[in-house]
CSV table of C-alpha atoms in Angstrom, one decimal:
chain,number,residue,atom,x,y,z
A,1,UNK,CA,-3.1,1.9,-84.8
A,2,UNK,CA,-5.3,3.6,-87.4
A,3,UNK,CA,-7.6,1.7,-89.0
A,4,UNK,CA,-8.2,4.0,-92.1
A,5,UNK,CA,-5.3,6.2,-93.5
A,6,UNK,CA,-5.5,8.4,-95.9
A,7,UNK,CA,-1.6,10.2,-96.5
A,8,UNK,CA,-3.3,13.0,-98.9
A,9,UNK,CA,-4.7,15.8,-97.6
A,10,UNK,CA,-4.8,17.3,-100.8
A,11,UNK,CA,-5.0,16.5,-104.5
A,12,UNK,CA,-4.9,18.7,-107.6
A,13,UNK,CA,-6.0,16.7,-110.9
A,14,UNK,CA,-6.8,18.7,-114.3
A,15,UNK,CA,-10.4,18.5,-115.9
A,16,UNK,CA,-11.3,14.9,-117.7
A,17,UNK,CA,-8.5,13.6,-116.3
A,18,UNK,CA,-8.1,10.6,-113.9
A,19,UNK,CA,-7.1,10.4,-110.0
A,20,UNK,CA,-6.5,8.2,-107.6
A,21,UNK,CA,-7.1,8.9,-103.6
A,22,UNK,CA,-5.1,6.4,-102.0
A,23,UNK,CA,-6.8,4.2,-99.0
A,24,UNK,CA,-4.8,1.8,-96.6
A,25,UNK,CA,-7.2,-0.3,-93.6
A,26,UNK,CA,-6.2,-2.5,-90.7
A,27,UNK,CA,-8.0,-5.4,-89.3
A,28,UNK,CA,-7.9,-8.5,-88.3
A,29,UNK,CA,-11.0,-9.4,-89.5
A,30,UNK,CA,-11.7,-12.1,-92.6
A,31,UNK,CA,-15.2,-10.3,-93.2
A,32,UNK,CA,-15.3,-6.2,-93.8
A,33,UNK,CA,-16.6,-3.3,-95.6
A,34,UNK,CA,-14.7,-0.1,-97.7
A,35,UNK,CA,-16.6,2.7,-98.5
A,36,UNK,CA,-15.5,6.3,-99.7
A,37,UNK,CA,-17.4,8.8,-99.5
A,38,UNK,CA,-18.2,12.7,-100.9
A,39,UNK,CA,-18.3,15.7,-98.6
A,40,UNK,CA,-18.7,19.1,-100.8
A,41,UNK,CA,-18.5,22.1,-98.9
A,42,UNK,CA,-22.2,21.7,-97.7
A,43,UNK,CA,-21.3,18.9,-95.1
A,44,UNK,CA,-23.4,15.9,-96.4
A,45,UNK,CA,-21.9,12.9,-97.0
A,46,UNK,CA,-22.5,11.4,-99.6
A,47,UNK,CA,-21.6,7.4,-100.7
A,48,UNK,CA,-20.1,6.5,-103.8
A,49,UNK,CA,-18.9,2.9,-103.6
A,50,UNK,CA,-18.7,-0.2,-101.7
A,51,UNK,CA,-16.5,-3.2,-101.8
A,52,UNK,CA,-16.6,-6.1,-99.7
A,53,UNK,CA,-13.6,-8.1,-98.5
A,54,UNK,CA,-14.8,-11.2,-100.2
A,55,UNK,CA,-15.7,-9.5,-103.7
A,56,UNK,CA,-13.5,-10.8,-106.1
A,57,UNK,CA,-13.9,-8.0,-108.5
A,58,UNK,CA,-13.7,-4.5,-107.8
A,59,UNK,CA,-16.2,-2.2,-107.4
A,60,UNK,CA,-17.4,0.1,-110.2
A,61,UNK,CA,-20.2,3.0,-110.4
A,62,UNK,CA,-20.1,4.8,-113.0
A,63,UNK,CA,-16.8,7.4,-113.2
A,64,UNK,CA,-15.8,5.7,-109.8
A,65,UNK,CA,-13.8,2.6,-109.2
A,66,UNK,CA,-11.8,0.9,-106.4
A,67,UNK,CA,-9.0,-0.7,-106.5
A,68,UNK,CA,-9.1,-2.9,-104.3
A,69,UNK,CA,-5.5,-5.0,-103.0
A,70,UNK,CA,-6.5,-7.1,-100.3
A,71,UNK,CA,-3.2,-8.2,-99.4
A,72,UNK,CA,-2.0,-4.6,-99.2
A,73,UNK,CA,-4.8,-3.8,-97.3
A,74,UNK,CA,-5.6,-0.7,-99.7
A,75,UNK,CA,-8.8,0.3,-100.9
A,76,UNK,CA,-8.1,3.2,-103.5
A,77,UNK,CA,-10.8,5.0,-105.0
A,78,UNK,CA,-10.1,6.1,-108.9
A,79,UNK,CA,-12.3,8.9,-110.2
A,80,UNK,CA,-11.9,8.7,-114.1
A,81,UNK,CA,-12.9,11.9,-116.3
A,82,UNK,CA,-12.9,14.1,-113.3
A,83,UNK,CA,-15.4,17.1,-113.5
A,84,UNK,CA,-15.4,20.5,-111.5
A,85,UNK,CA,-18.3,19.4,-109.5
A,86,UNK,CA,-15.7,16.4,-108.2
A,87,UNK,CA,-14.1,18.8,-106.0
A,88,UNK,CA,-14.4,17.9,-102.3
A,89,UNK,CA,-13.1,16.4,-99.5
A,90,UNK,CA,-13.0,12.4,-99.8
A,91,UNK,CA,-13.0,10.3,-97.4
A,92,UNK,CA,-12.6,6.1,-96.7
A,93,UNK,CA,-14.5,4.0,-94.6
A,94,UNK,CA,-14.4,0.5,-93.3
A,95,UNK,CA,-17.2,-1.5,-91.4
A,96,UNK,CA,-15.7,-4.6,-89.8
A,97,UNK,CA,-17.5,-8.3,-89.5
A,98,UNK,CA,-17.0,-8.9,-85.7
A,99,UNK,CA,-19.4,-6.0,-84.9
A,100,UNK,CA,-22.8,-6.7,-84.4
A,101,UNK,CA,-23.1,-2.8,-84.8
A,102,UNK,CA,-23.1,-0.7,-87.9
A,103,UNK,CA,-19.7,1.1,-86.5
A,104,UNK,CA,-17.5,2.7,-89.4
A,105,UNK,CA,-14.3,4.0,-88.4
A,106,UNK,CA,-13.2,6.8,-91.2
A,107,UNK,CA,-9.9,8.0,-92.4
A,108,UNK,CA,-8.7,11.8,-92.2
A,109,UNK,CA,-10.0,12.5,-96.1
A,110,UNK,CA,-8.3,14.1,-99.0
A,111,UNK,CA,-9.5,17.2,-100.2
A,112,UNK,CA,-9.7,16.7,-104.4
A,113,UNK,CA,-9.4,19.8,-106.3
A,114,UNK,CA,-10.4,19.9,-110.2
A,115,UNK,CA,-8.7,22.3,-112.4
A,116,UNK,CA,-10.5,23.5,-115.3
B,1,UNK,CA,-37.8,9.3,-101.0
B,2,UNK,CA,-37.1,11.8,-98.1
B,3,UNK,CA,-33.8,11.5,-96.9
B,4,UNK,CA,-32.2,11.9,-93.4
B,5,UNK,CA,-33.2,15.2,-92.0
B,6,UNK,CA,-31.7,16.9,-89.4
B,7,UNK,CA,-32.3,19.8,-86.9
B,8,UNK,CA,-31.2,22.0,-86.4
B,9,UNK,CA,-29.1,22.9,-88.9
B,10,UNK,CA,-26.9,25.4,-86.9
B,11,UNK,CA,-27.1,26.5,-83.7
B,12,UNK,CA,-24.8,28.8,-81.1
B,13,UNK,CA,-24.5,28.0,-77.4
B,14,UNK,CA,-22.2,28.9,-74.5
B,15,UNK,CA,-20.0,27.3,-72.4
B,16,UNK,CA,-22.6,25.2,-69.8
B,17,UNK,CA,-25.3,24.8,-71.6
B,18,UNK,CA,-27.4,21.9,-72.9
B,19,UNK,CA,-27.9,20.5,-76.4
B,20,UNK,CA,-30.3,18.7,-78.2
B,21,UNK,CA,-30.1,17.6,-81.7
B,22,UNK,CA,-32.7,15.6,-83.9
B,23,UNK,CA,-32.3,13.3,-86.4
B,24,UNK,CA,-35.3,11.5,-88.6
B,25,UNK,CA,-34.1,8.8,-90.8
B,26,UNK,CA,-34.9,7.4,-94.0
B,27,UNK,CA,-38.5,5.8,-93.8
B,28,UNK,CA,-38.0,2.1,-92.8
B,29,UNK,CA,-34.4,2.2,-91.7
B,30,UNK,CA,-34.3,1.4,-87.8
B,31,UNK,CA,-30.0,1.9,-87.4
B,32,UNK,CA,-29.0,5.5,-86.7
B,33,UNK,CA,-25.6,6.5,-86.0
B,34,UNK,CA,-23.8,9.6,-84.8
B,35,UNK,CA,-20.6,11.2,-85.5
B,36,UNK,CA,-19.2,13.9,-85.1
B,37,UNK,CA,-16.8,16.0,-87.3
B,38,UNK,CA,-13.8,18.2,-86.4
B,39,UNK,CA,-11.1,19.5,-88.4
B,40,UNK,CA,-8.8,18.3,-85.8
B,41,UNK,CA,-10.1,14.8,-85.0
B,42,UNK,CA,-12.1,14.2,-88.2
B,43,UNK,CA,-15.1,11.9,-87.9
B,44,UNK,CA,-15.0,10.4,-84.6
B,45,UNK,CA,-17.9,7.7,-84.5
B,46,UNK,CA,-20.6,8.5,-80.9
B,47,UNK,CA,-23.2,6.0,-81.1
B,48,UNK,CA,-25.4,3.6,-82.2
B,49,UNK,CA,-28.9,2.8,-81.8
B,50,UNK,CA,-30.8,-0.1,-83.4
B,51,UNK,CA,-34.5,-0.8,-82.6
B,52,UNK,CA,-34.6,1.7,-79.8
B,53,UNK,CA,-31.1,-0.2,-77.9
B,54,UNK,CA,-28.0,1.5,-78.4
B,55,UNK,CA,-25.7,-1.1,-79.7
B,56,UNK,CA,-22.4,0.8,-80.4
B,57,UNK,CA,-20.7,3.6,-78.2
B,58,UNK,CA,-17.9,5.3,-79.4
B,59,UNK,CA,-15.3,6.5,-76.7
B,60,UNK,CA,-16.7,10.1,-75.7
B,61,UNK,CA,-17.7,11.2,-72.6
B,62,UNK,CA,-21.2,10.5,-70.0
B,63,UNK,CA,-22.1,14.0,-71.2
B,64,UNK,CA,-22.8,12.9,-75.3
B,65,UNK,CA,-25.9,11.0,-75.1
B,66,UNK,CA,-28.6,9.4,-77.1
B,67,UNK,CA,-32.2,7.5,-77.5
B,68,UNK,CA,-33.7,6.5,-80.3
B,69,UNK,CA,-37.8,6.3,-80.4
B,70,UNK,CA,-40.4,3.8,-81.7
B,71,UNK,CA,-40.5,5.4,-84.7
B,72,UNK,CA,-36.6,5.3,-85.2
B,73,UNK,CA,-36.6,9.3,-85.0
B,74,UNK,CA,-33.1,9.9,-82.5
B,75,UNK,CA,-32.3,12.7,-80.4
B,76,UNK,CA,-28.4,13.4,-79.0
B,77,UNK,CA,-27.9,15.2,-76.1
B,78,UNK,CA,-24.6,16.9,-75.0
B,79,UNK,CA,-25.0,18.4,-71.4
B,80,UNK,CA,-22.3,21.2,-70.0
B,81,UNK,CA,-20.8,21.9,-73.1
B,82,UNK,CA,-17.6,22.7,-73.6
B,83,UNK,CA,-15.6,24.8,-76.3
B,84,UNK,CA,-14.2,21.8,-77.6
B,85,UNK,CA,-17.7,20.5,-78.4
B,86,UNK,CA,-17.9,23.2,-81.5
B,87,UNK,CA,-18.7,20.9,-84.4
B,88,UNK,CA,-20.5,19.2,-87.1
B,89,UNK,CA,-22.4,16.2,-85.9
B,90,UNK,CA,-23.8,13.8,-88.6
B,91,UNK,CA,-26.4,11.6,-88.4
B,92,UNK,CA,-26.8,8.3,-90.4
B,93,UNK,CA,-29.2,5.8,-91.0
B,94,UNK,CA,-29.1,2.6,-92.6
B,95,UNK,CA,-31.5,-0.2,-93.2
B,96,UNK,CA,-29.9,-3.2,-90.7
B,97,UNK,CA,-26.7,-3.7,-88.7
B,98,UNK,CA,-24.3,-6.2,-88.9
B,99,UNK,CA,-22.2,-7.6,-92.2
B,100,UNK,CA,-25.5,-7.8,-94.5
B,101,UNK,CA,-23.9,-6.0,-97.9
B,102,UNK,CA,-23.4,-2.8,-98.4
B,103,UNK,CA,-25.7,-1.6,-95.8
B,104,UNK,CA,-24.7,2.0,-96.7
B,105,UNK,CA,-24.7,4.8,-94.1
B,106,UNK,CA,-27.0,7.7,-95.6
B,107,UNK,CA,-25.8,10.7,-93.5
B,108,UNK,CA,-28.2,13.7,-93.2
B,109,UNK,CA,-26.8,17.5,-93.7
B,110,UNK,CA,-25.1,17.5,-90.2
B,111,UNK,CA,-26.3,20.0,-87.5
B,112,UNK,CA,-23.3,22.6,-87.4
B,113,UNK,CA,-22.9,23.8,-83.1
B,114,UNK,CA,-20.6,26.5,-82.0
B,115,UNK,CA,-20.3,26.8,-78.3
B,116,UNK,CA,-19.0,30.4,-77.2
């Protein structure tokens, strides 16, 4: 089974408006990590958020928010006020407890276009 | 702050031929990790090293391999490549492994290979 799945490949979402890039996980573990991530067309990733699986609030940075349901096992990341420089590929990431390793395993992404 | 830097950023090799790709991580950060990126299989997680050990290996072939130095600096090394070996492949660094917060991946620009 997957452990990340992102079901959008694509998004369209008009200037200043809000979206929402679905995320569902699977473990077994009681202790993990979600991430997402930005990738622009350059390549480099770059973080955005973190929530662990014992936060009891969810994460927040600036325009970005997850919405985190750990009983449906989805982590979805909510970009409010979206501007053109928002468009990229997106993609989730978990981390889980049992490895001693630093090991993410990532989903396929969403690519996020903003309309002007 | 320097961030992750890696070389090269693109190279072109044929079918048979060695490769060896550098990655320097952010100052004090002793994980590195490799991935690599296709649009077919996405980002598939190589390895781990952590104080010059690799701790984590991700399910690729004896031909992808790594080492990481004293001063954390890694190298990857894919021997008799292969067409299918035409991609992007990240490096990341974080400060620790293991469940220790956020312990955010910081992934360099990527080193882009084509192999003819």
């Amino acid at each position: 089974a997957q452990k990340i799945t992102q079901t959008q490949p694509g998004m369209f979402v008009q200037e200043k408006e809000a979206v929402t890039l679905d995320c569902t996980y699977d473990t077994s573990d009681q202790s993990y990590g979600l991430f997402w991530y930005k990738q622009p067309s350059s390549g480099e990733m770059i973080f955005l958020i973190y929530q662990g699986s014992y936060d009891e609030q969810n994460a927040t940075e600036g325009r970005y928010s997850l919405n985190f349901q750990k009983a449906r096992k989805s982590a979805n990341l909510v970009i409010s006020a979206s501007q053109l420089g928002d468009s990229a590929m997106y993609f989730c990431a978990m981390r889980e407890g049992h490895n001693t390793g630093n090991q993410f395993y990532f989903g396929t992404g969403t690519s996020l276009t903003v309309i002007p | 702050k320097a961030g992750v830097t890696q070389t090269p950023r693109y190279l072109i090799k044929t079918r048979g031929q060695q490769v060896t790709l550098s990655c320097s991580p952010i100052s004090g950060h002793r994980s590195v990790s490799w991935y690599q990126q296709t649009p077919g299989q996405g980002l598939q997680f190589l390895f781990e090293y952590f104080s010059e050990t690799q701790r984590n290996k991700g399910n690729f072939p004896g031909r992808f391999s790594g080492r990481q130095f004293s001063n954390s600096r890694s190298e990857m090394n894919v021997s008799t490549l292969e067409l299918g070996d035409s991609a992007l492949y990240l490096c990341a660094s974080s400060l620790v492994g293991g469940m220790r917060g956020a312990n955010v991946l910081t992934f360099g620009a990527g080193s882009r290979l084509t192999v003819l």
